[in-house]
Coordinates of C-alpha atoms in Angstrom, one line a residue:
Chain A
X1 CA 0.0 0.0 0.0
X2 CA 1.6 3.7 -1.2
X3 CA 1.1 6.1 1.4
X4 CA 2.6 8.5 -1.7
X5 CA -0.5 8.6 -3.2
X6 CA -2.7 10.2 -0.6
X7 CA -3.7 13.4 -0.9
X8 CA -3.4 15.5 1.9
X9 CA -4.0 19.4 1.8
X10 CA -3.6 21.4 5.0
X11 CA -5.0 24.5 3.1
X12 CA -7.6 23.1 2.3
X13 CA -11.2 24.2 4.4
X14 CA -12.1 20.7 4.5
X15 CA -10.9 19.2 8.4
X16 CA -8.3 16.9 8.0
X17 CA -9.4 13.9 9.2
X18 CA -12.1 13.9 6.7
X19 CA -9.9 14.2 3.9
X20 CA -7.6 11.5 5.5
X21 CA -11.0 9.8 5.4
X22 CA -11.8 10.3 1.7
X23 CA -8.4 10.0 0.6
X24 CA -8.4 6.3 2.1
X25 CA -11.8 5.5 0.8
X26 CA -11.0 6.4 -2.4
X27 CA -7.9 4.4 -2.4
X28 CA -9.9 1.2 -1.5
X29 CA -12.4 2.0 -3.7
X30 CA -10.4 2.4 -7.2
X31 CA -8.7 -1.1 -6.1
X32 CA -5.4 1.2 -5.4
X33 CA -5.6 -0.6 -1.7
X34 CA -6.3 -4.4 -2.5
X35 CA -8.3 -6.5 0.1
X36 CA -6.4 -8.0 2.5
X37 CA -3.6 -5.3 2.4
X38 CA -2.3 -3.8 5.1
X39 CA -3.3 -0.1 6.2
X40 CA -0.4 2.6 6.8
X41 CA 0.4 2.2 10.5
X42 CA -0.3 5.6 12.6
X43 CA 3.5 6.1 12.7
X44 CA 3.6 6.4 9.2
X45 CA 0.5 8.6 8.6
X46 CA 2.1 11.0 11.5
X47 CA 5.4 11.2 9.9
X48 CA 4.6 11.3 5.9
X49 CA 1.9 13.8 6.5
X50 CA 2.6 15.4 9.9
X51 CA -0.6 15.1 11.2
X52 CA -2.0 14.2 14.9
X53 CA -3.3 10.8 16.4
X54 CA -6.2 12.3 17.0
X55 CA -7.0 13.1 13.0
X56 CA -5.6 9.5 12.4
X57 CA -8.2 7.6 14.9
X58 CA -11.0 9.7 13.8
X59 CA -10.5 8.8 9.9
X60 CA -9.9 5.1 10.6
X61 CA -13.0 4.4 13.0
X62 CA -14.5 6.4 10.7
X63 CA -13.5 3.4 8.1
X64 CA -14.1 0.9 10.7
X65 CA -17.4 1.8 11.7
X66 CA -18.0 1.2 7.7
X67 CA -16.7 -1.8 7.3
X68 CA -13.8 -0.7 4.9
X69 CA -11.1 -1.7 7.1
X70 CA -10.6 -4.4 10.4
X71 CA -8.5 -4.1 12.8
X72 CA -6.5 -7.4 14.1
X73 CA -5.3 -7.6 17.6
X74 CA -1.4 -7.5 17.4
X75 CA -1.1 -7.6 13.8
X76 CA -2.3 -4.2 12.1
X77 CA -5.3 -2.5 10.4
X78 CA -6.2 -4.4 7.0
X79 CA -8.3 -3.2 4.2
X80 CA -11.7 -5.8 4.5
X81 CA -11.8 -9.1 2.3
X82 CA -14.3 -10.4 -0.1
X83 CA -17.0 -10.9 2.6
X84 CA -19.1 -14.3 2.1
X85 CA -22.5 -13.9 1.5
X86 CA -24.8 -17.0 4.0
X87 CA -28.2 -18.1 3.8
X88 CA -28.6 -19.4 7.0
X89 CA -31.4 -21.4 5.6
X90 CA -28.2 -23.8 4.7
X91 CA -24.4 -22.9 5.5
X92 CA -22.4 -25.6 3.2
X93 CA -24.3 -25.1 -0.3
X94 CA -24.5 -21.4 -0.3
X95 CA -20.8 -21.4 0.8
X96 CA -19.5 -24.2 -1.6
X97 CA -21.3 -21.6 -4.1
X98 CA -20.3 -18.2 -3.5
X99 CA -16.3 -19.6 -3.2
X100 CA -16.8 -21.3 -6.6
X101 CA -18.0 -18.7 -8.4
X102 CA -15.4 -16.4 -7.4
X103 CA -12.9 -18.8 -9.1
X104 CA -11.7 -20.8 -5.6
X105 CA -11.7 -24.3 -4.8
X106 CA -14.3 -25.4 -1.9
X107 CA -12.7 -28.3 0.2
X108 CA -13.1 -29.9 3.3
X109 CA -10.7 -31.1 6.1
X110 CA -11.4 -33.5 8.6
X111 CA -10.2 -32.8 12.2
X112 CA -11.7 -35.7 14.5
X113 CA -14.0 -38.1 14.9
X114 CA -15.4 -38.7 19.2
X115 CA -17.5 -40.5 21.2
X116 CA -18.7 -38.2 23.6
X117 CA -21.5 -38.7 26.7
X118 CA -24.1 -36.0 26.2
X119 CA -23.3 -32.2 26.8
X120 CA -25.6 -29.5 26.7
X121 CA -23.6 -26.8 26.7
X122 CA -21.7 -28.5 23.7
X123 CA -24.3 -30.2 21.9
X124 CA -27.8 -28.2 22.5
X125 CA -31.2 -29.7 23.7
X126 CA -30.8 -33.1 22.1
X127 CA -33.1 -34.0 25.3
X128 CA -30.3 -36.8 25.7
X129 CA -29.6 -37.9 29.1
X130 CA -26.3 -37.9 30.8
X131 CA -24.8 -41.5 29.6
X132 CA -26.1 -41.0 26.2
X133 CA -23.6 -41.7 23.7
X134 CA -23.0 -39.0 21.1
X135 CA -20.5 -39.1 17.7
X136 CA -18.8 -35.4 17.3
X137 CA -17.3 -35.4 14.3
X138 CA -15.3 -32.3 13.6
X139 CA -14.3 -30.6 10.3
X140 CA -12.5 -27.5 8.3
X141 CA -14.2 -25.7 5.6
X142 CA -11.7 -24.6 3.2
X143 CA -11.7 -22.2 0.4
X144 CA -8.3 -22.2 -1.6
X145 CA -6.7 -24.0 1.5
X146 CA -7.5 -20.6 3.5
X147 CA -10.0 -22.0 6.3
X148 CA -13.3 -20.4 6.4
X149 CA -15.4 -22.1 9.1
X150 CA -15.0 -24.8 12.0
X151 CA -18.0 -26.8 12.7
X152 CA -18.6 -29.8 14.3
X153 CA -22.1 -32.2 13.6
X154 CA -23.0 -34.2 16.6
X155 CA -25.2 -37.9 16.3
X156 CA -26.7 -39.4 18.9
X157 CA -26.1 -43.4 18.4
X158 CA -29.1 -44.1 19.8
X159 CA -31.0 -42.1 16.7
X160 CA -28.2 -42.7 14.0
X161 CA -27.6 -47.1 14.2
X162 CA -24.2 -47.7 12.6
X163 CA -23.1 -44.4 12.3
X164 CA -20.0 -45.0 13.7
X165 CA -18.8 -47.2 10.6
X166 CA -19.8 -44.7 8.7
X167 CA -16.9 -42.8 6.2
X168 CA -16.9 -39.2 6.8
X169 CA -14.1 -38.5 4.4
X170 CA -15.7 -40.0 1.5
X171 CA -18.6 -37.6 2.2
X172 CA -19.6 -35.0 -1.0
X173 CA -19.2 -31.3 0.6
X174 CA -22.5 -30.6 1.1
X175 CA -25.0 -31.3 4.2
X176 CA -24.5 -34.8 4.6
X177 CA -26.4 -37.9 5.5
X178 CA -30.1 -36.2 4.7
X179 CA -30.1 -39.1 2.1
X180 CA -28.9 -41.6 4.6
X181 CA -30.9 -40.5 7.3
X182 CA -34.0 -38.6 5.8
X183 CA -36.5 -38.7 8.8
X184 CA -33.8 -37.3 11.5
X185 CA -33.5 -33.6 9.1
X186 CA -36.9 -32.4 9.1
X187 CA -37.0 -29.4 10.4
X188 CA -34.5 -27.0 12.1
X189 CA -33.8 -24.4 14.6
X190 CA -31.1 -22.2 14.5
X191 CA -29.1 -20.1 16.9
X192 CA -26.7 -17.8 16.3
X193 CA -24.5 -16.1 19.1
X194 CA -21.6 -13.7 18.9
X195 CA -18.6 -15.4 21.2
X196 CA -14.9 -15.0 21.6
X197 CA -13.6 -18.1 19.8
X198 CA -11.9 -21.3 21.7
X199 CA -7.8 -21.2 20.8
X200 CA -8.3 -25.1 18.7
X201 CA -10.6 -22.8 16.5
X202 CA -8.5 -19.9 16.5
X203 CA -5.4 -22.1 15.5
X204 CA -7.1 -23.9 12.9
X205 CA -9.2 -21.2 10.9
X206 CA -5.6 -19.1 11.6
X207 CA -6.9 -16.4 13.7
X208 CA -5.3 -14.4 16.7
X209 CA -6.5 -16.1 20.2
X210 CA -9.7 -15.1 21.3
X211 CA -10.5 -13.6 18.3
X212 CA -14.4 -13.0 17.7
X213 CA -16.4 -15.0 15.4
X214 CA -20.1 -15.9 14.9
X215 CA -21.1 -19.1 16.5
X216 CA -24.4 -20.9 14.5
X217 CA -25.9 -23.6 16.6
X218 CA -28.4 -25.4 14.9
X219 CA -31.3 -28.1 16.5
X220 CA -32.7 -30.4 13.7
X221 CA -35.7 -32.3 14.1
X222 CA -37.2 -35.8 13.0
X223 CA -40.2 -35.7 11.5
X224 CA -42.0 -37.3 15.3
X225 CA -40.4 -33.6 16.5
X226 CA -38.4 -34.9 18.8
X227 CA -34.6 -33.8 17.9
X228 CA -32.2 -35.3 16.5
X229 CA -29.2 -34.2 15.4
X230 CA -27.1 -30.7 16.4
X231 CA -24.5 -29.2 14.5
X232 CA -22.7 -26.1 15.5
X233 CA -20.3 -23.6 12.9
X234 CA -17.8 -21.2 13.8
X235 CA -16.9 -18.7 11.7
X236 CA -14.4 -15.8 12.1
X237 CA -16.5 -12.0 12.6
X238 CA -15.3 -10.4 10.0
X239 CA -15.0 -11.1 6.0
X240 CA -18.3 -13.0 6.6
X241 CA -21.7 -11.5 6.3
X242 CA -25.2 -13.3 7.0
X243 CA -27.5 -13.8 3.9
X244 CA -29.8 -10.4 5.1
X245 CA -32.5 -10.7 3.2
X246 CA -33.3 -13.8 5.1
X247 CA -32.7 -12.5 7.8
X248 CA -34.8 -9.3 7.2
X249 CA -37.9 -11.7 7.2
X250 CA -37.9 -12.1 11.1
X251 CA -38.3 -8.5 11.8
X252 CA -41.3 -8.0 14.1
Chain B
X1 CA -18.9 -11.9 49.0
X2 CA -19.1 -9.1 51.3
X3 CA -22.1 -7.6 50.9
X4 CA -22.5 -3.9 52.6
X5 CA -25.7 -2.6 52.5
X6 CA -26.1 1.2 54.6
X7 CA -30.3 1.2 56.1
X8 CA -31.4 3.9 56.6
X9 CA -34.6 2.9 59.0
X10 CA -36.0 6.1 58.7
X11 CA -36.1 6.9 55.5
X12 CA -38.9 6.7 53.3
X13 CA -37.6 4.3 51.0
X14 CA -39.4 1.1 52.6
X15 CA -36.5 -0.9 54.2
X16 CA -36.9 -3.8 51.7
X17 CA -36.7 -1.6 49.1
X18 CA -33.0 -0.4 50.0
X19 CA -31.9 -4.1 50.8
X20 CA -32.9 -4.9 47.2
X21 CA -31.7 -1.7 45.3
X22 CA -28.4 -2.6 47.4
X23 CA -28.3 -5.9 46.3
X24 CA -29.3 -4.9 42.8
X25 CA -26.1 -2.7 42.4
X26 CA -24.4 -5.2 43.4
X27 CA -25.5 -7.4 41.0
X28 CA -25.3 -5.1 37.7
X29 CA -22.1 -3.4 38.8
X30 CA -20.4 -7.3 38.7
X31 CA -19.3 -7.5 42.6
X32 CA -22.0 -10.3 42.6
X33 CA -20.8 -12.9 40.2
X34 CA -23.3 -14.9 38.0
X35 CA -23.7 -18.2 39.8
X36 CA -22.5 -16.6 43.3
X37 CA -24.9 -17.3 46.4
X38 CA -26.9 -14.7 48.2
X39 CA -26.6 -14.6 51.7
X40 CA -29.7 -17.0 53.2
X41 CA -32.6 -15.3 54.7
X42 CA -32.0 -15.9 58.0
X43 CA -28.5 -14.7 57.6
X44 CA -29.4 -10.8 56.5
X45 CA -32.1 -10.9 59.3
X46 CA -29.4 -11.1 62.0
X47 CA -26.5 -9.5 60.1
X48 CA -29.3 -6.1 59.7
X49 CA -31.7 -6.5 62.5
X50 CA -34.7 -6.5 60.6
X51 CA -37.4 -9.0 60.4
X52 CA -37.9 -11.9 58.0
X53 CA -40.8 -10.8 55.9
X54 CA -38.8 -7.5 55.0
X55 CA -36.1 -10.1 53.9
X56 CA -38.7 -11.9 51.7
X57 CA -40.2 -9.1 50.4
X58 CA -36.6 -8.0 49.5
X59 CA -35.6 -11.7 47.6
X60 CA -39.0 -11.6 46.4
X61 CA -38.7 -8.1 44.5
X62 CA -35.4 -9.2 43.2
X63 CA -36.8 -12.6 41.6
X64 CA -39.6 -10.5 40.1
X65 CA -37.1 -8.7 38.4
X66 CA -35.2 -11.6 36.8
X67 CA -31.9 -10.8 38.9
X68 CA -31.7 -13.9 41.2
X69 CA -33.1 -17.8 40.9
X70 CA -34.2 -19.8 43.9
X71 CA -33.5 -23.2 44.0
X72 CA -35.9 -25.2 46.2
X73 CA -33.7 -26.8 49.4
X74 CA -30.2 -24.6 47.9
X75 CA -30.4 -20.7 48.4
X76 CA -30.6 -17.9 46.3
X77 CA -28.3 -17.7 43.3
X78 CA -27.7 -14.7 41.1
X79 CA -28.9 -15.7 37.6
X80 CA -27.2 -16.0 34.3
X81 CA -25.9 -12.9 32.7
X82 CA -29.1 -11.7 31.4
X83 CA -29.5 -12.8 27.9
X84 CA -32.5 -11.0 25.1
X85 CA -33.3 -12.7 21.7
X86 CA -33.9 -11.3 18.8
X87 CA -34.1 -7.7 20.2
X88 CA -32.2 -6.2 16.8
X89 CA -35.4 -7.7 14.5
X90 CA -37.9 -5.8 16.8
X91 CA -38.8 -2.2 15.9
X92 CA -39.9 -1.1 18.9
X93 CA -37.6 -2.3 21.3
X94 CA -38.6 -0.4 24.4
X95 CA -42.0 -1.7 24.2
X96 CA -40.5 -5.5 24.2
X97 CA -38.9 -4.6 26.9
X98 CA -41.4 -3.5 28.7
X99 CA -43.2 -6.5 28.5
X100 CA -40.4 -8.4 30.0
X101 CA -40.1 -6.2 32.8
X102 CA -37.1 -5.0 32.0
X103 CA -37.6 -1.6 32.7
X104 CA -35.8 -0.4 29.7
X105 CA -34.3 3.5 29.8
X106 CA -31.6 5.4 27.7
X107 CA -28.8 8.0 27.8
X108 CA -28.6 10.0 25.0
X109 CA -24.6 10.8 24.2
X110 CA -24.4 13.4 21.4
X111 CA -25.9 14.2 18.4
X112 CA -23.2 15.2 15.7
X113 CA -22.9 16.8 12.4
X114 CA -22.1 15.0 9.5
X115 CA -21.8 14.7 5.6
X116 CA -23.1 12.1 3.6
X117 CA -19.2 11.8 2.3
X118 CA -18.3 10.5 5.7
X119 CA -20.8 7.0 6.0
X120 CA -20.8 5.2 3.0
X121 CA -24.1 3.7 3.2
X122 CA -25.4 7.0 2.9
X123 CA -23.6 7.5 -0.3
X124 CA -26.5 7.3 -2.8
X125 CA -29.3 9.1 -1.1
X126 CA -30.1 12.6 -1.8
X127 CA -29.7 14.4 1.7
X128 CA -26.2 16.1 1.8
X129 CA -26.0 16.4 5.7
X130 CA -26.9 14.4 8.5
X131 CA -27.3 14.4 11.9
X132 CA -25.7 11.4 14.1
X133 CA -27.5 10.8 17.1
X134 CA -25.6 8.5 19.4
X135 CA -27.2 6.5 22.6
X136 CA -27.5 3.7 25.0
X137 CA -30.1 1.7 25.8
X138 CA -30.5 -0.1 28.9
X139 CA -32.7 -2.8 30.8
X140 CA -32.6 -3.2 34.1
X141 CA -29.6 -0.6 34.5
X142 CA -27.6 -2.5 32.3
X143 CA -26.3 -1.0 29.4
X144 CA -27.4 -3.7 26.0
X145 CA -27.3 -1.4 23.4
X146 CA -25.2 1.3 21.7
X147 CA -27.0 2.6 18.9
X148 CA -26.1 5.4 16.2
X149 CA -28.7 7.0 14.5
X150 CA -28.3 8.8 10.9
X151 CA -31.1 11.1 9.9
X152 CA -31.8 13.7 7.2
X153 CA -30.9 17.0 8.8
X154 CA -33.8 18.6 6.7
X155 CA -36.4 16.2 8.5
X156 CA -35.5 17.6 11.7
X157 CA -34.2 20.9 11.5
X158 CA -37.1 22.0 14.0
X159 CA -36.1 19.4 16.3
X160 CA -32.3 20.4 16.6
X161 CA -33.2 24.2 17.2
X162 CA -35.1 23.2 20.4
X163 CA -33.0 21.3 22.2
X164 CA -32.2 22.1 26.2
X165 CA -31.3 20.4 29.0
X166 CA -34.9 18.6 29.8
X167 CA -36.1 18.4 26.3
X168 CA -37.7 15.2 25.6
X169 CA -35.9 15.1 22.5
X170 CA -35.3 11.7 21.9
X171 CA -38.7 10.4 22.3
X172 CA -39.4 13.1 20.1
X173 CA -37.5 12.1 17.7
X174 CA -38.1 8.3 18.2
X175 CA -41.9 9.4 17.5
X176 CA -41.3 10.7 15.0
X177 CA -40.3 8.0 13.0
X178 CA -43.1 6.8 11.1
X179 CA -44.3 3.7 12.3
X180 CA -44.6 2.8 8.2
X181 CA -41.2 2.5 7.7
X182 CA -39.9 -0.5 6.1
X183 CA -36.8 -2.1 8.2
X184 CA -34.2 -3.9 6.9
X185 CA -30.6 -5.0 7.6
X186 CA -28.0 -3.8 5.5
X187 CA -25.1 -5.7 7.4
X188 CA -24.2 -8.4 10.5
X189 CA -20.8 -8.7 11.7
X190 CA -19.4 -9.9 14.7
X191 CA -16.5 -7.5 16.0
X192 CA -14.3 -7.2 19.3
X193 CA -14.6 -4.8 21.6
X194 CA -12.5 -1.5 21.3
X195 CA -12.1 1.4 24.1
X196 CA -15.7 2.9 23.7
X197 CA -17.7 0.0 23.3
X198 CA -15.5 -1.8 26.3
X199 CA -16.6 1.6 28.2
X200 CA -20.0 1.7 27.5
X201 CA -21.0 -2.5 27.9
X202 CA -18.5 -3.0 30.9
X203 CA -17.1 -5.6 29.1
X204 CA -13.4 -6.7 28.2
X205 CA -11.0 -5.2 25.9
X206 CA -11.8 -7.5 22.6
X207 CA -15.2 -9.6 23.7
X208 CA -17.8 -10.2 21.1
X209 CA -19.9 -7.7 20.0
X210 CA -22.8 -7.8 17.3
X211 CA -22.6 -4.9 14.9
X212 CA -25.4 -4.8 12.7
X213 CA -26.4 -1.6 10.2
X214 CA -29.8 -1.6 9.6
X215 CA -32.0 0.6 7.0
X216 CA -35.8 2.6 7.4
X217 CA -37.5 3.7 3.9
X218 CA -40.6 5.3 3.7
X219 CA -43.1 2.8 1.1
X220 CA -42.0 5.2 -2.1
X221 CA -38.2 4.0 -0.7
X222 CA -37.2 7.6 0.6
X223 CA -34.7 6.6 3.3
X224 CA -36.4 7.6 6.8
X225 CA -33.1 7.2 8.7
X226 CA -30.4 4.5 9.2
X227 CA -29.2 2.6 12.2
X228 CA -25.8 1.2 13.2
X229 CA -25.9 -0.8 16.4
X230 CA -23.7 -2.9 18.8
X231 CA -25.0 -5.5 20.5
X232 CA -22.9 -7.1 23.3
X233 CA -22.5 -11.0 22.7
X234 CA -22.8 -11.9 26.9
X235 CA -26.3 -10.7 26.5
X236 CA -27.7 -11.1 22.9
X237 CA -28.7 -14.1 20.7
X238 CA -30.6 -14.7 17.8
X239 CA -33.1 -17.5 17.1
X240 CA -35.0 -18.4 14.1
X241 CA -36.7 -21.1 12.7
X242 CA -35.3 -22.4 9.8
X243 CA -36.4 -24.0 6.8

């Protein structure tokens, strides 16, 4: 990123930290400051254009606050990527979708495969009790090999019979075992919290510790409407933005 | 947990009343920790010197108001962090929190000028000028919201020229707002906490926030105002049925 070709006139009536504003904007906007670059550092803003930190902070949370730039703890101010359009009515296909048709590969990495008892805080209200045996089975979502999202499905054995023979790497991208298991996906319920991410998903989706992300819980439901089956995605905050107009269709 | 509660016996603030409110504080300002036991009934009788049903009356009023759980046989706990769904899809908020008991209330911060140049979204419409009104919202004394408000100038000159001290302004303004708008989001993110949002929610340095920028039109698509808003992640969620 230049700093050499932002304009900056003191004699100008226009205050300075909207033109430091503008001047940025304008930048990102003609593709002059690519997504993903990094922003000049206050340093250099005070000593290319001898201006004050308080004119710097006010034109970058000025670019925050629009989502032109992010800041990441410890490593700098970046302009903001491509952001990822989800439907929440799925996660996967929509995904799969949007990273294909900007020219990237969509690929999936398995982490780990556990037999866990039956945690609520973990798992949802599977209405399981306490010695219930549940299969976690945790995966990467990938997009050019840069991770995207963390989730992790979990299966009651109880509801899913010989699921744990089953080959999860062999398993197409998309949502799977609805053909397997039709009856156990009927309906869904979704939850979606804001959170400070664990450090395993921090390492894994290569984000600073503690970082924070969305986290989408969802319940499904056999067709009796009792659940089933709980999966829950993490995602990293930024560079990802919900599907709105389906979200737009629960305002009351 | 120490708890220090100053009676005043002869004031006319009934005595439960001060044993909650004390308690209360307590609670919101984080010196009672979510999960932490209250002192038993029996306890705050002897500690204060006052009788049992005041004590009652006192727990009582506090359960009423969502701030503490009793567990049948176990004591008095101080409940989970308090936790509102879907309070960014309703359009009138105060009113859903009112019917929660949540007794909602709000400070209003500043109200600044601004161009259009200066907030993107804003970009396109025809307005040149703005106003940004900035404010909290809070339930129960506890801050949940930090919203920003971005509105014509024009529509509200008359509004701006009358402000003082005790001017009703906001409700005004909130008024105002023509019920006939048409809501919708323009974004959802999920950020970390910086200096004034850590200020404002109490919270840490970094902790989750919800940032969502939402849009009002009049039916003919004239933009009434817009709305950015942070929604702390300890006390928001959102749940919808899907599919």
């Amino acid at each position: 990123m230049n700093i050499e070709t932002l304009k900056i006139n003191r004699n100008m009536s226009v205050s300075l930290n909207i033109q430091l504003y503008r001047a940025i904007k304008n930048a990102i906007q003609s593709g002059q400051f690519k997504a993903g670059e990094q922003c000049p550092t206050e340093k250099e803003l005070r000593d290319h254009f001898h201006i004050s930190r308080s004119v710097i902070q006010s034109a970058y949370t000025a670019l925050m606050e629009q989502n032109f730039i992010h800041r990441i703890r410890g490593r700098g101010t970046f302009v903001v990527e491509q952001t990822i359009d989800l439907d929440f009515k799925q996660v996967i296909q929509p995904m799969v979708d949007l990273i294909e048709k900007h020219g990237h590969k969509a690929s999936l990495a398995f982490v780990r495969k556990n037999i866990l008892k039956f945690d609520f805080d973990l798992m949802g209200n599977l209405e399981l009790s306490l010695e219930d045996d549940v299969l976690e089975v945790t995966r990467v979502f990938l997009a050019d090999d840069e991770p995207v999202a963390y989730f992790s499905y979990y299966y009651p054995l109880k509801h899913f019979k010989d699921i744990q023979t089953f080959d999860f790497s062999a398993l197409k991208i998309t949502e799977p075992l609805h053909s397997v298991y039709p009856d156990q996906f009927s309906s869904n319920f979704r939850s979606i919290f804001a959170i400070n991410l664990d450090d395993e998903i921090c390492e894994l989706l290569k984000l600073p510790k503690k970082s924070a992300g969305f986290k989408i819980h969802t319940l499904s439901y056999c067709k009796g409407g009792t659940p089933s089956t709980s999966t829950t995605y993490y995602l990293k905050g930024y560079g990802i933005n919900l599907n709105l107009d389906f979200l737009n269709r629960f305002i009351v | 947990m120490k708890l220090n509660i100053e009676l005043n016996k002869l004031s006319d603030t009934p005595l439960y009343v001060q044993i909650k409110d004390a308690i209360k504080n307590a609670i919101l300002d984080g010196r009672y920790l979510d999960q932490a036991k209250l002192p038993t009934e029996e306890i705050l009788c002897s500690i204060y010197s006052i009788s049992r049903p005041v004590v009652q009356r006192a727990y009582q009023a506090l359960m009423d108001e969502g701030l503490v759980t009793r567990h049948q046989g176990k004591g008095t706990y101080v409940n989970r962090q308090m936790v509102l769904t879907n309070l960014m899809f309703r359009k009138e908020d105060e009113k859903y929190l009112n019917q929660l008991h949540l007794s909602p209330s709000s400070r209003l911060m500043v109200i600044e000028k601004i161009h259009k140049d200066e907030f993107v979204t804003l970009v396109n419409e025809k307005h040149e000028m703005y106003y940004a009104l900035k404010r909290i919202l809070y339930a129960n004394l506890m801050p949940i919201v930090y919203e920003i408000f971005y509105f014509p100038q024009t529509m509200f000159e008359d509004f701006i020229d009358n402000i003082h001290e005790n001017s009703d302004f906001e409700q005004q303004f909130l008024n105002a707002q023509s019920p006939n708008t048409i809501q919708q989001f323009t974004q959802m993110n999920v950020i970390e906490s910086d200096e004034t949002l850590s200020t404002i929610f109490n919270i840490q340095k970094g902790d989750a926030v919800f940032k969502v920028g939402m849009s009002y039109r009049f039916e003919d698509h004239r933009l009434c105002h817009y709305k950015l808003a942070y929604y702390p992640g300890k006390h928001h969620q959102i749940d919808m049925k899907a599919d």
